[in-house]
Amino acid sequence: MSTRQLLIAGNWKMNGGPYEAAELLDGLKSLKKNFTDDIDVLVCPPFVSLSMAVKYLHSSDIQVGAQNLYYEDNGAFTGEISASMLAESGCNYVLVGHSERREYFGETDDMINKKIKKAMAERIVPIICVGEKLETRKNDGHFKFVSDQIRAAYNGLDSVQALDTVIAYEPVWAIGTGVTATPEQAQEMHAFIRQELEALFGNDTAGAVRILYGGSMKPENAEELLTQEDVDGGLIGGASLSAKSFAELIVIAENLS
Ligand code: PEP
């Protein structure tokens, strides 16, 4: 169990337009009225629901993040959303480089690095998603693969800037599959990622950056994952779409803090 403050983050993916989002947040607020200051809670709805969620959660302890951004400031980029627009909408965090974006929308390490820098310029904390496919793990290439993703993501950042980032280790084979990494597999990779951060930025930064686990985390398996030394929270997809299970995950994290 780490001394870093746990972060429980819900990635709603392409679920929850404004009405559905309001319903989900209503459910969450009615199930979970009081929060401790000991953990951070975040929801990442689709773009169209962000403003509503920010207004709705205004006086709550739940923060709002986006699932993506574009790295240009404004202009002829039809369909894209800039970091300054997210900041203006009240987002504190943004997911960057989720495996679904890498896989279905062709996001490259270079684009992800640019997005991270833009988010940070607007004081939005990037949650940098990394993780290998099953084939890569089977071939024993997972450490090298994740190392390359980390080094590319942080290219050009210094040790002070890196403090304002979060990493989410999400093995692709565990996302939305119901198959979770074992606590040992998660801890092994999280410790490796922290070593990589140490090599890049030194001990202090490496010790402060939160590394979340993502991939079929749910109330039934959260405790064994969250009690690993280098696991500092969860990025939760499916289980964040149910107010009941997300509230349960928050309670589990609070009880561990
Ligand atoms: C995710 O999409 O970031 C994720 C971890 O999804 P799930 O929890 O559904 O595996």
PDB file of C-alpha atoms and ligand atoms in Angstrom:
ATOM      1  CA  MET A   1       0.000   0.000   0.000  1.00  0.00           C
ATOM      2  CA  SER A   2       1.508   3.298  -1.059  1.00  0.00           C
ATOM      3  CA  THR A   3       1.545   6.660   0.689  1.00  0.00           C
ATOM      4  CA  ARG A   4       0.394   8.395  -2.487  1.00  0.00           C
ATOM      5  CA  GLN A   5      -3.255   9.477  -2.408  1.00  0.00           C
ATOM      6  CA  LEU A   6      -5.444   6.982  -4.236  1.00  0.00           C
ATOM      7  CA  LEU A   7      -7.278   8.187  -7.326  1.00  0.00           C
ATOM      8  CA  ILE A   8     -10.431   6.424  -8.453  1.00  0.00           C
ATOM      9  CA  ALA A   9     -11.234   7.508 -12.006  1.00  0.00           C
ATOM     10  CA  GLY A  10     -14.203   6.459 -14.121  1.00  0.00           C
ATOM     11  CA  ASN A  11     -13.785   6.312 -17.895  1.00  0.00           C
ATOM     12  CA  TRP A  12     -17.289   6.321 -19.302  1.00  0.00           C
ATOM     13  CA  LYS A  13     -16.044   5.907 -22.871  1.00  0.00           C
ATOM     14  CA  MET A  14     -18.810   6.596 -25.437  1.00  0.00           C
ATOM     15  CA  ASN A  15     -21.594   6.223 -22.895  1.00  0.00           C
ATOM     16  CA  GLY A  16     -23.730   8.866 -21.256  1.00  0.00           C
ATOM     17  CA  GLY A  17     -25.119  11.842 -23.141  1.00  0.00           C
ATOM     18  CA  PRO A  18     -26.234  14.697 -20.876  1.00  0.00           C
ATOM     19  CA  TYR A  19     -29.471  13.029 -19.692  1.00  0.00           C
ATOM     20  CA  GLU A  20     -27.943   9.642 -18.998  1.00  0.00           C
ATOM     21  CA  ALA A  21     -24.946  11.301 -17.379  1.00  0.00           C
ATOM     22  CA  ALA A  22     -27.209  13.269 -15.041  1.00  0.00           C
ATOM     23  CA  GLU A  23     -28.972  10.048 -14.061  1.00  0.00           C
ATOM     24  CA  LEU A  24     -25.699   8.277 -13.343  1.00  0.00           C
ATOM     25  CA  LEU A  25     -24.362  11.189 -11.292  1.00  0.00           C
ATOM     26  CA  ASP A  26     -27.673  11.438  -9.412  1.00  0.00           C
ATOM     27  CA  GLY A  27     -27.358   7.775  -8.520  1.00  0.00           C
ATOM     28  CA  LEU A  28     -23.781   8.251  -7.401  1.00  0.00           C
ATOM     29  CA  LYS A  29     -24.614  11.303  -5.307  1.00  0.00           C
ATOM     30  CA  SER A  30     -27.483   9.534  -3.598  1.00  0.00           C
ATOM     31  CA  LEU A  31     -25.374   6.455  -2.821  1.00  0.00           C
ATOM     32  CA  LYS A  32     -22.260   8.341  -1.773  1.00  0.00           C
ATOM     33  CA  LYS A  33     -22.941  11.574   0.060  1.00  0.00           C
ATOM     34  CA  ASN A  34     -19.774  12.063   2.050  1.00  0.00           C
ATOM     35  CA  PHE A  35     -16.236  11.712   0.837  1.00  0.00           C
ATOM     36  CA  THR A  36     -13.023  11.671   2.808  1.00  0.00           C
ATOM     37  CA  ASP A  37     -10.230  14.021   1.798  1.00  0.00           C
ATOM     38  CA  ASP A  38      -7.968  10.986   1.658  1.00  0.00           C
ATOM     39  CA  ILE A  39      -8.761   9.916  -1.880  1.00  0.00           C
ATOM     40  CA  ASP A  40      -9.460  11.638  -5.205  1.00  0.00           C
ATOM     41  CA  VAL A  41     -12.470  10.737  -7.315  1.00  0.00           C
ATOM     42  CA  LEU A  42     -12.846  11.586 -10.975  1.00  0.00           C
ATOM     43  CA  VAL A  43     -15.368  10.920 -13.718  1.00  0.00           C
ATOM     44  CA  CYS A  44     -14.547  11.249 -17.415  1.00  0.00           C
ATOM     45  CA  PRO A  45     -17.804  11.543 -19.402  1.00  0.00           C
ATOM     46  CA  PRO A  46     -18.024  12.129 -23.163  1.00  0.00           C
ATOM     47  CA  PHE A  47     -17.335  15.709 -24.342  1.00  0.00           C
ATOM     48  CA  VAL A  48     -21.027  16.609 -24.732  1.00  0.00           C
ATOM     49  CA  SER A  49     -21.688  15.828 -21.073  1.00  0.00           C
ATOM     50  CA  LEU A  50     -18.664  17.609 -19.605  1.00  0.00           C
ATOM     51  CA  SER A  51     -20.225  21.020 -18.937  1.00  0.00           C
ATOM     52  CA  MET A  52     -23.283  19.431 -17.405  1.00  0.00           C
ATOM     53  CA  ALA A  53     -21.131  17.187 -15.194  1.00  0.00           C
ATOM     54  CA  VAL A  54     -18.971  20.117 -14.068  1.00  0.00           C
ATOM     55  CA  LYS A  55     -22.065  22.146 -13.093  1.00  0.00           C
ATOM     56  CA  TYR A  56     -23.717  19.158 -11.497  1.00  0.00           C
ATOM     57  CA  LEU A  57     -20.687  18.196  -9.426  1.00  0.00           C
ATOM     58  CA  HIS A  58     -19.801  21.779  -8.583  1.00  0.00           C
ATOM     59  CA  SER A  59     -20.234  21.419  -4.838  1.00  0.00           C
ATOM     60  CA  SER A  60     -19.230  17.756  -4.626  1.00  0.00           C
ATOM     61  CA  ASP A  61     -15.858  16.105  -4.123  1.00  0.00           C
ATOM     62  CA  ILE A  62     -15.942  14.483  -7.536  1.00  0.00           C
ATOM     63  CA  GLN A  63     -13.755  16.006 -10.216  1.00  0.00           C
ATOM     64  CA  VAL A  64     -14.391  15.957 -13.947  1.00  0.00           C
ATOM     65  CA  GLY A  65     -11.998  14.981 -16.707  1.00  0.00           C
ATOM     66  CA  ALA A  66     -12.151  14.492 -20.456  1.00  0.00           C
ATOM     67  CA  GLN A  67     -11.301  11.363 -22.428  1.00  0.00           C
ATOM     68  CA  ASN A  68      -9.218  13.027 -25.125  1.00  0.00           C
ATOM     69  CA  LEU A  69      -8.049  16.347 -26.547  1.00  0.00           C
ATOM     70  CA  TYR A  70      -6.364  17.661 -29.670  1.00  0.00           C
ATOM     71  CA  TYR A  71      -2.929  19.258 -29.562  1.00  0.00           C
ATOM     72  CA  GLU A  72      -3.662  22.367 -31.626  1.00  0.00           C
ATOM     73  CA  ASP A  73      -5.094  25.486 -29.963  1.00  0.00           C
ATOM     74  CA  ASN A  74      -7.929  26.212 -32.412  1.00  0.00           C
ATOM     75  CA  GLY A  75      -8.652  26.432 -36.127  1.00  0.00           C
ATOM     76  CA  ALA A  76      -9.649  24.169 -38.978  1.00  0.00           C
ATOM     77  CA  PHE A  77      -9.669  20.829 -37.162  1.00  0.00           C
ATOM     78  CA  THR A  78     -13.263  19.733 -37.573  1.00  0.00           C
ATOM     79  CA  GLY A  79     -14.528  17.599 -34.755  1.00  0.00           C
ATOM     80  CA  GLU A  80     -11.618  18.210 -32.416  1.00  0.00           C
ATOM     81  CA  ILE A  81     -11.499  19.791 -28.936  1.00  0.00           C
ATOM     82  CA  SER A  82      -8.532  21.779 -27.606  1.00  0.00           C
ATOM     83  CA  ALA A  83      -6.953  21.837 -24.168  1.00  0.00           C
ATOM     84  CA  SER A  84      -8.077  25.425 -23.572  1.00  0.00           C
ATOM     85  CA  MET A  85     -11.678  24.415 -24.342  1.00  0.00           C
ATOM     86  CA  LEU A  86     -11.420  21.642 -21.767  1.00  0.00           C
ATOM     87  CA  ALA A  87      -9.971  24.039 -19.214  1.00  0.00           C
ATOM     88  CA  GLU A  88     -12.771  26.515 -19.916  1.00  0.00           C
ATOM     89  CA  SER A  89     -15.290  23.705 -19.415  1.00  0.00           C
ATOM     90  CA  GLY A  90     -13.886  23.002 -15.961  1.00  0.00           C
ATOM     91  CA  CYS A  91     -11.876  19.829 -16.580  1.00  0.00           C
ATOM     92  CA  ASN A  92      -9.000  19.095 -14.218  1.00  0.00           C
ATOM     93  CA  TYR A  93      -7.811  15.899 -15.877  1.00  0.00           C
ATOM     94  CA  VAL A  94      -7.731  14.370 -19.329  1.00  0.00           C
ATOM     95  CA  LEU A  95      -7.063  10.806 -20.469  1.00  0.00           C
ATOM     96  CA  VAL A  96      -4.317  10.714 -23.074  1.00  0.00           C
ATOM     97  CA  GLY A  97      -3.351   7.771 -25.254  1.00  0.00           C
ATOM     98  CA  HIS A  98      -6.028   5.333 -24.152  1.00  0.00           C
ATOM     99  CA  SER A  99      -5.474   2.049 -25.996  1.00  0.00           C
ATOM    100  CA  GLU A 100      -8.790   2.466 -27.807  1.00  0.00           C
ATOM    101  CA  ARG A 101      -7.572   5.764 -29.204  1.00  0.00           C
ATOM    102  CA  ARG A 102      -4.267   4.244 -30.206  1.00  0.00           C
ATOM    103  CA  GLU A 103      -6.003   1.267 -31.810  1.00  0.00           C
ATOM    104  CA  TYR A 104      -9.074   2.788 -33.503  1.00  0.00           C
ATOM    105  CA  PHE A 105      -7.991   6.370 -34.136  1.00  0.00           C
ATOM    106  CA  GLY A 106      -4.376   5.865 -35.059  1.00  0.00           C
ATOM    107  CA  GLU A 107      -2.874   7.858 -32.207  1.00  0.00           C
ATOM    108  CA  THR A 108       0.883   7.673 -32.271  1.00  0.00           C
ATOM    109  CA  ASP A 109       3.392   8.183 -29.473  1.00  0.00           C
ATOM    110  CA  ASP A 110       4.293  11.515 -31.017  1.00  0.00           C
ATOM    111  CA  MET A 111       0.685  12.747 -31.020  1.00  0.00           C
ATOM    112  CA  ILE A 112       0.299  11.580 -27.441  1.00  0.00           C
ATOM    113  CA  ASN A 113       3.404  13.500 -26.381  1.00  0.00           C
ATOM    114  CA  LYS A 114       2.010  16.669 -28.005  1.00  0.00           C
ATOM    115  CA  LYS A 115      -1.346  16.183 -26.314  1.00  0.00           C
ATOM    116  CA  ILE A 116       0.307  15.764 -22.924  1.00  0.00           C
ATOM    117  CA  LYS A 117       2.228  19.022 -23.361  1.00  0.00           C
ATOM    118  CA  LYS A 118      -0.891  20.916 -24.433  1.00  0.00           C
ATOM    119  CA  ALA A 119      -2.931  19.630 -21.517  1.00  0.00           C
ATOM    120  CA  MET A 120      -0.202  20.622 -19.093  1.00  0.00           C
ATOM    121  CA  ALA A 121       0.065  24.092 -20.600  1.00  0.00           C
ATOM    122  CA  GLU A 122      -3.593  24.524 -19.569  1.00  0.00           C
ATOM    123  CA  ARG A 123      -2.920  23.085 -16.113  1.00  0.00           C
ATOM    124  CA  ILE A 124      -4.929  19.971 -16.880  1.00  0.00           C
ATOM    125  CA  VAL A 125      -3.406  16.801 -15.464  1.00  0.00           C
ATOM    126  CA  PRO A 126      -2.866  14.213 -18.198  1.00  0.00           C
ATOM    127  CA  ILE A 127      -3.591  10.618 -17.276  1.00  0.00           C
ATOM    128  CA  ILE A 128      -1.143   8.911 -19.608  1.00  0.00           C
ATOM    129  CA  CYS A 129      -2.401   5.479 -20.623  1.00  0.00           C
ATOM    130  CA  VAL A 130       0.094   2.741 -21.449  1.00  0.00           C
ATOM    131  CA  GLY A 131      -0.145  -1.013 -21.760  1.00  0.00           C
ATOM    132  CA  GLU A 132       0.719  -3.961 -23.934  1.00  0.00           C
ATOM    133  CA  LYS A 133      -1.352  -6.346 -26.019  1.00  0.00           C
ATOM    134  CA  LEU A 134      -1.560 -10.015 -25.115  1.00  0.00           C
ATOM    135  CA  GLU A 135       0.703 -11.064 -27.968  1.00  0.00           C
ATOM    136  CA  THR A 136       3.437  -8.745 -26.728  1.00  0.00           C
ATOM    137  CA  ARG A 137       3.207 -10.170 -23.210  1.00  0.00           C
ATOM    138  CA  LYS A 138       3.253 -13.727 -24.521  1.00  0.00           C
ATOM    139  CA  ASN A 139       6.471 -12.882 -26.373  1.00  0.00           C
ATOM    140  CA  ASP A 140       7.937 -11.358 -23.231  1.00  0.00           C
ATOM    141  CA  GLY A 141       8.078  -7.939 -24.851  1.00  0.00           C
ATOM    142  CA  HIS A 142       5.813  -6.144 -22.369  1.00  0.00           C
ATOM    143  CA  PHE A 143       8.462  -4.324 -20.336  1.00  0.00           C
ATOM    144  CA  LYS A 144      10.240  -2.980 -23.392  1.00  0.00           C
ATOM    145  CA  PHE A 145       6.912  -2.028 -24.974  1.00  0.00           C
ATOM    146  CA  VAL A 146       5.696  -0.081 -21.942  1.00  0.00           C
ATOM    147  CA  SER A 147       9.130   1.478 -21.462  1.00  0.00           C
ATOM    148  CA  ASP A 148       9.024   2.800 -25.046  1.00  0.00           C
ATOM    149  CA  GLN A 149       5.531   4.217 -24.497  1.00  0.00           C
ATOM    150  CA  ILE A 150       6.601   5.947 -21.272  1.00  0.00           C
ATOM    151  CA  ARG A 151       9.780   7.418 -22.752  1.00  0.00           C
ATOM    152  CA  ALA A 152       7.922   8.731 -25.789  1.00  0.00           C
ATOM    153  CA  ALA A 153       5.108  10.192 -23.677  1.00  0.00           C
ATOM    154  CA  TYR A 154       7.487  12.121 -21.405  1.00  0.00           C
ATOM    155  CA  ASN A 155       9.830  13.262 -24.153  1.00  0.00           C
ATOM    156  CA  GLY A 156      10.762  16.905 -23.490  1.00  0.00           C
ATOM    157  CA  LEU A 157       9.293  17.086 -19.988  1.00  0.00           C
ATOM    158  CA  ASP A 158      11.438  17.750 -16.919  1.00  0.00           C
ATOM    159  CA  SER A 159      11.206  16.288 -13.440  1.00  0.00           C
ATOM    160  CA  VAL A 160       9.061  19.145 -12.106  1.00  0.00           C
ATOM    161  CA  GLN A 161       6.591  18.933 -14.983  1.00  0.00           C
ATOM    162  CA  ALA A 162       6.401  15.163 -14.609  1.00  0.00           C
ATOM    163  CA  LEU A 163       5.069  15.674 -11.074  1.00  0.00           C
ATOM    164  CA  ASP A 164       1.836  16.961 -12.608  1.00  0.00           C
ATOM    165  CA  THR A 165       1.116  13.778 -14.500  1.00  0.00           C
ATOM    166  CA  VAL A 166      -0.610  10.501 -13.717  1.00  0.00           C
ATOM    167  CA  ILE A 167       0.041   7.191 -15.475  1.00  0.00           C
ATOM    168  CA  ALA A 168      -2.544   4.481 -16.044  1.00  0.00           C
ATOM    169  CA  TYR A 169      -1.170   1.028 -16.746  1.00  0.00           C
ATOM    170  CA  GLU A 170      -3.870  -0.730 -18.712  1.00  0.00           C
ATOM    171  CA  PRO A 171      -2.891  -4.047 -20.238  1.00  0.00           C
ATOM    172  CA  VAL A 172      -4.946  -4.120 -23.426  1.00  0.00           C
ATOM    173  CA  TRP A 173      -5.872  -7.768 -22.843  1.00  0.00           C
ATOM    174  CA  ALA A 174      -7.604  -6.778 -19.588  1.00  0.00           C
ATOM    175  CA  ILE A 175      -9.661  -3.834 -20.864  1.00  0.00           C
ATOM    176  CA  GLY A 176     -13.342  -4.651 -21.109  1.00  0.00           C
ATOM    177  CA  THR A 177     -12.595  -8.374 -21.219  1.00  0.00           C
ATOM    178  CA  GLY A 178     -13.404  -9.348 -17.649  1.00  0.00           C
ATOM    179  CA  VAL A 179      -9.850 -10.686 -17.387  1.00  0.00           C
ATOM    180  CA  THR A 180      -7.913  -8.726 -14.800  1.00  0.00           C
ATOM    181  CA  ALA A 181      -4.164  -8.688 -14.335  1.00  0.00           C
ATOM    182  CA  THR A 182      -3.274 -10.550 -11.170  1.00  0.00           C
ATOM    183  CA  PRO A 183      -2.164  -8.297  -8.312  1.00  0.00           C
ATOM    184  CA  GLU A 184       1.362  -9.668  -8.846  1.00  0.00           C
ATOM    185  CA  GLN A 185       1.337  -8.850 -12.566  1.00  0.00           C
ATOM    186  CA  ALA A 186       0.036  -5.346 -11.835  1.00  0.00           C
ATOM    187  CA  GLN A 187       2.574  -4.709  -9.087  1.00  0.00           C
ATOM    188  CA  GLU A 188       5.433  -6.026 -11.218  1.00  0.00           C
ATOM    189  CA  MET A 189       4.625  -3.654 -14.074  1.00  0.00           C
ATOM    190  CA  HIS A 190       3.860  -0.686 -11.795  1.00  0.00           C
ATOM    191  CA  ALA A 191       7.198  -1.127 -10.036  1.00  0.00           C
ATOM    192  CA  PHE A 192       8.883  -1.298 -13.431  1.00  0.00           C
ATOM    193  CA  ILE A 193       7.155   1.912 -14.549  1.00  0.00           C
ATOM    194  CA  ARG A 194       8.304   3.623 -11.366  1.00  0.00           C
ATOM    195  CA  GLN A 195      11.864   2.513 -12.096  1.00  0.00           C
ATOM    196  CA  GLU A 196      11.552   3.996 -15.543  1.00  0.00           C
ATOM    197  CA  LEU A 197      10.363   7.278 -14.019  1.00  0.00           C
ATOM    198  CA  GLU A 198      13.289   7.169 -11.632  1.00  0.00           C
ATOM    199  CA  ALA A 199      15.711   6.721 -14.515  1.00  0.00           C
ATOM    200  CA  LEU A 200      14.134   9.656 -16.337  1.00  0.00           C
ATOM    201  CA  PHE A 201      13.399  12.062 -13.491  1.00  0.00           C
ATOM    202  CA  GLY A 202      15.011  10.860 -10.273  1.00  0.00           C
ATOM    203  CA  ASN A 203      13.747   9.418  -7.086  1.00  0.00           C
ATOM    204  CA  ASP A 204      11.540  12.241  -5.803  1.00  0.00           C
ATOM    205  CA  THR A 205       9.452  12.520  -8.938  1.00  0.00           C
ATOM    206  CA  ALA A 206       9.241   8.758  -9.388  1.00  0.00           C
ATOM    207  CA  GLY A 207       8.032   8.415  -5.811  1.00  0.00           C
ATOM    208  CA  ALA A 208       5.331  11.055  -6.224  1.00  0.00           C
ATOM    209  CA  VAL A 209       3.721  10.203  -9.573  1.00  0.00           C
ATOM    210  CA  ARG A 210       0.567   8.149  -9.233  1.00  0.00           C
ATOM    211  CA  ILE A 211       0.278   4.999 -11.304  1.00  0.00           C
ATOM    212  CA  LEU A 212      -3.281   3.715 -11.710  1.00  0.00           C
ATOM    213  CA  TYR A 213      -4.232   0.218 -12.766  1.00  0.00           C
ATOM    214  CA  GLY A 214      -6.933  -0.196 -15.423  1.00  0.00           C
ATOM    215  CA  GLY A 215      -8.462  -3.329 -16.885  1.00  0.00           C
ATOM    216  CA  SER A 216     -11.661  -4.927 -15.599  1.00  0.00           C
ATOM    217  CA  MET A 217     -11.271  -3.454 -12.125  1.00  0.00           C
ATOM    218  CA  LYS A 218     -14.479  -3.924 -10.126  1.00  0.00           C
ATOM    219  CA  PRO A 219     -15.528  -4.075  -6.462  1.00  0.00           C
ATOM    220  CA  GLU A 220     -14.716  -7.805  -6.312  1.00  0.00           C
ATOM    221  CA  ASN A 221     -11.051  -7.406  -7.248  1.00  0.00           C
ATOM    222  CA  ALA A 222     -10.274  -3.810  -6.298  1.00  0.00           C
ATOM    223  CA  GLU A 223      -8.877  -4.371  -2.833  1.00  0.00           C
ATOM    224  CA  GLU A 224      -6.218  -6.879  -3.875  1.00  0.00           C
ATOM    225  CA  LEU A 225      -5.069  -4.542  -6.644  1.00  0.00           C
ATOM    226  CA  LEU A 226      -5.218  -1.306  -4.652  1.00  0.00           C
ATOM    227  CA  THR A 227      -3.201  -2.767  -1.784  1.00  0.00           C
ATOM    228  CA  GLN A 228      -0.184  -3.337  -4.034  1.00  0.00           C
ATOM    229  CA  GLU A 229       2.697  -1.059  -3.131  1.00  0.00           C
ATOM    230  CA  ASP A 230       2.896   0.726  -6.479  1.00  0.00           C
ATOM    231  CA  VAL A 231      -0.791   0.761  -7.404  1.00  0.00           C
ATOM    232  CA  ASP A 232      -2.146   4.225  -6.624  1.00  0.00           C
ATOM    233  CA  GLY A 233      -5.705   3.912  -7.814  1.00  0.00           C
ATOM    234  CA  GLY A 234      -7.806   2.641 -10.664  1.00  0.00           C
ATOM    235  CA  LEU A 235      -8.976   3.727 -14.087  1.00  0.00           C
ATOM    236  CA  ILE A 236     -12.319   2.034 -14.344  1.00  0.00           C
ATOM    237  CA  GLY A 237     -14.386   1.565 -17.483  1.00  0.00           C
ATOM    238  CA  GLY A 238     -17.358  -0.790 -17.280  1.00  0.00           C
ATOM    239  CA  ALA A 239     -17.771  -0.680 -13.502  1.00  0.00           C
ATOM    240  CA  SER A 240     -17.901   3.131 -13.518  1.00  0.00           C
ATOM    241  CA  LEU A 241     -21.141   3.023 -15.521  1.00  0.00           C
ATOM    242  CA  SER A 242     -23.039   1.653 -12.549  1.00  0.00           C
ATOM    243  CA  ALA A 243     -23.486   4.142  -9.698  1.00  0.00           C
ATOM    244  CA  LYS A 244     -23.588   1.226  -7.276  1.00  0.00           C
ATOM    245  CA  SER A 245     -20.318  -0.386  -8.300  1.00  0.00           C
ATOM    246  CA  PHE A 246     -18.498   2.938  -8.677  1.00  0.00           C
ATOM    247  CA  ALA A 247     -19.686   3.988  -5.202  1.00  0.00           C
ATOM    248  CA  GLU A 248     -18.472   0.634  -3.865  1.00  0.00           C
ATOM    249  CA  LEU A 249     -15.068   1.172  -5.458  1.00  0.00           C
ATOM    250  CA  ILE A 250     -14.834   4.600  -3.824  1.00  0.00           C
ATOM    251  CA  VAL A 251     -15.679   3.114  -0.427  1.00  0.00           C
ATOM    252  CA  ILE A 252     -13.081   0.366  -0.856  1.00  0.00           C
ATOM    253  CA  ALA A 253     -10.423   2.967  -1.671  1.00  0.00           C
ATOM    254  CA  GLU A 254     -11.480   5.150   1.263  1.00  0.00           C
ATOM    255  CA  ASN A 255     -11.231   2.218   3.636  1.00  0.00           C
ATOM    256  CA  LEU A 256      -7.687   1.567   2.456  1.00  0.00           C
ATOM    257  CA  SER A 257      -6.594   5.180   2.948  1.00  0.00           C
TER     258      SER A 257
HETATM  259  C1  PEP B   1     -10.769   1.512 -19.554  1.00  0.00           C
HETATM  260  O1  PEP B   1     -11.428   1.661 -20.568  1.00  0.00           O
HETATM  261  O2  PEP B   1      -9.928   2.375 -19.255  1.00  0.00           O
HETATM  262  C2  PEP B   1     -10.991   0.323 -18.749  1.00  0.00           C
HETATM  263  C3  PEP B   1     -10.134   0.015 -17.823  1.00  0.00           C
HETATM  264  O3  PEP B   1     -12.116  -0.413 -19.030  1.00  0.00           O
HETATM  265  P1  PEP B   1     -12.687  -1.664 -18.183  1.00  0.00           P
HETATM  266  O4  PEP B   1     -12.642  -1.286 -16.727  1.00  0.00           O
HETATM  267  O5  PEP B   1     -14.067  -1.851 -18.681  1.00  0.00           O
HETATM  268  O6  PEP B   1     -11.792  -2.819 -18.452  1.00  0.00           O
END
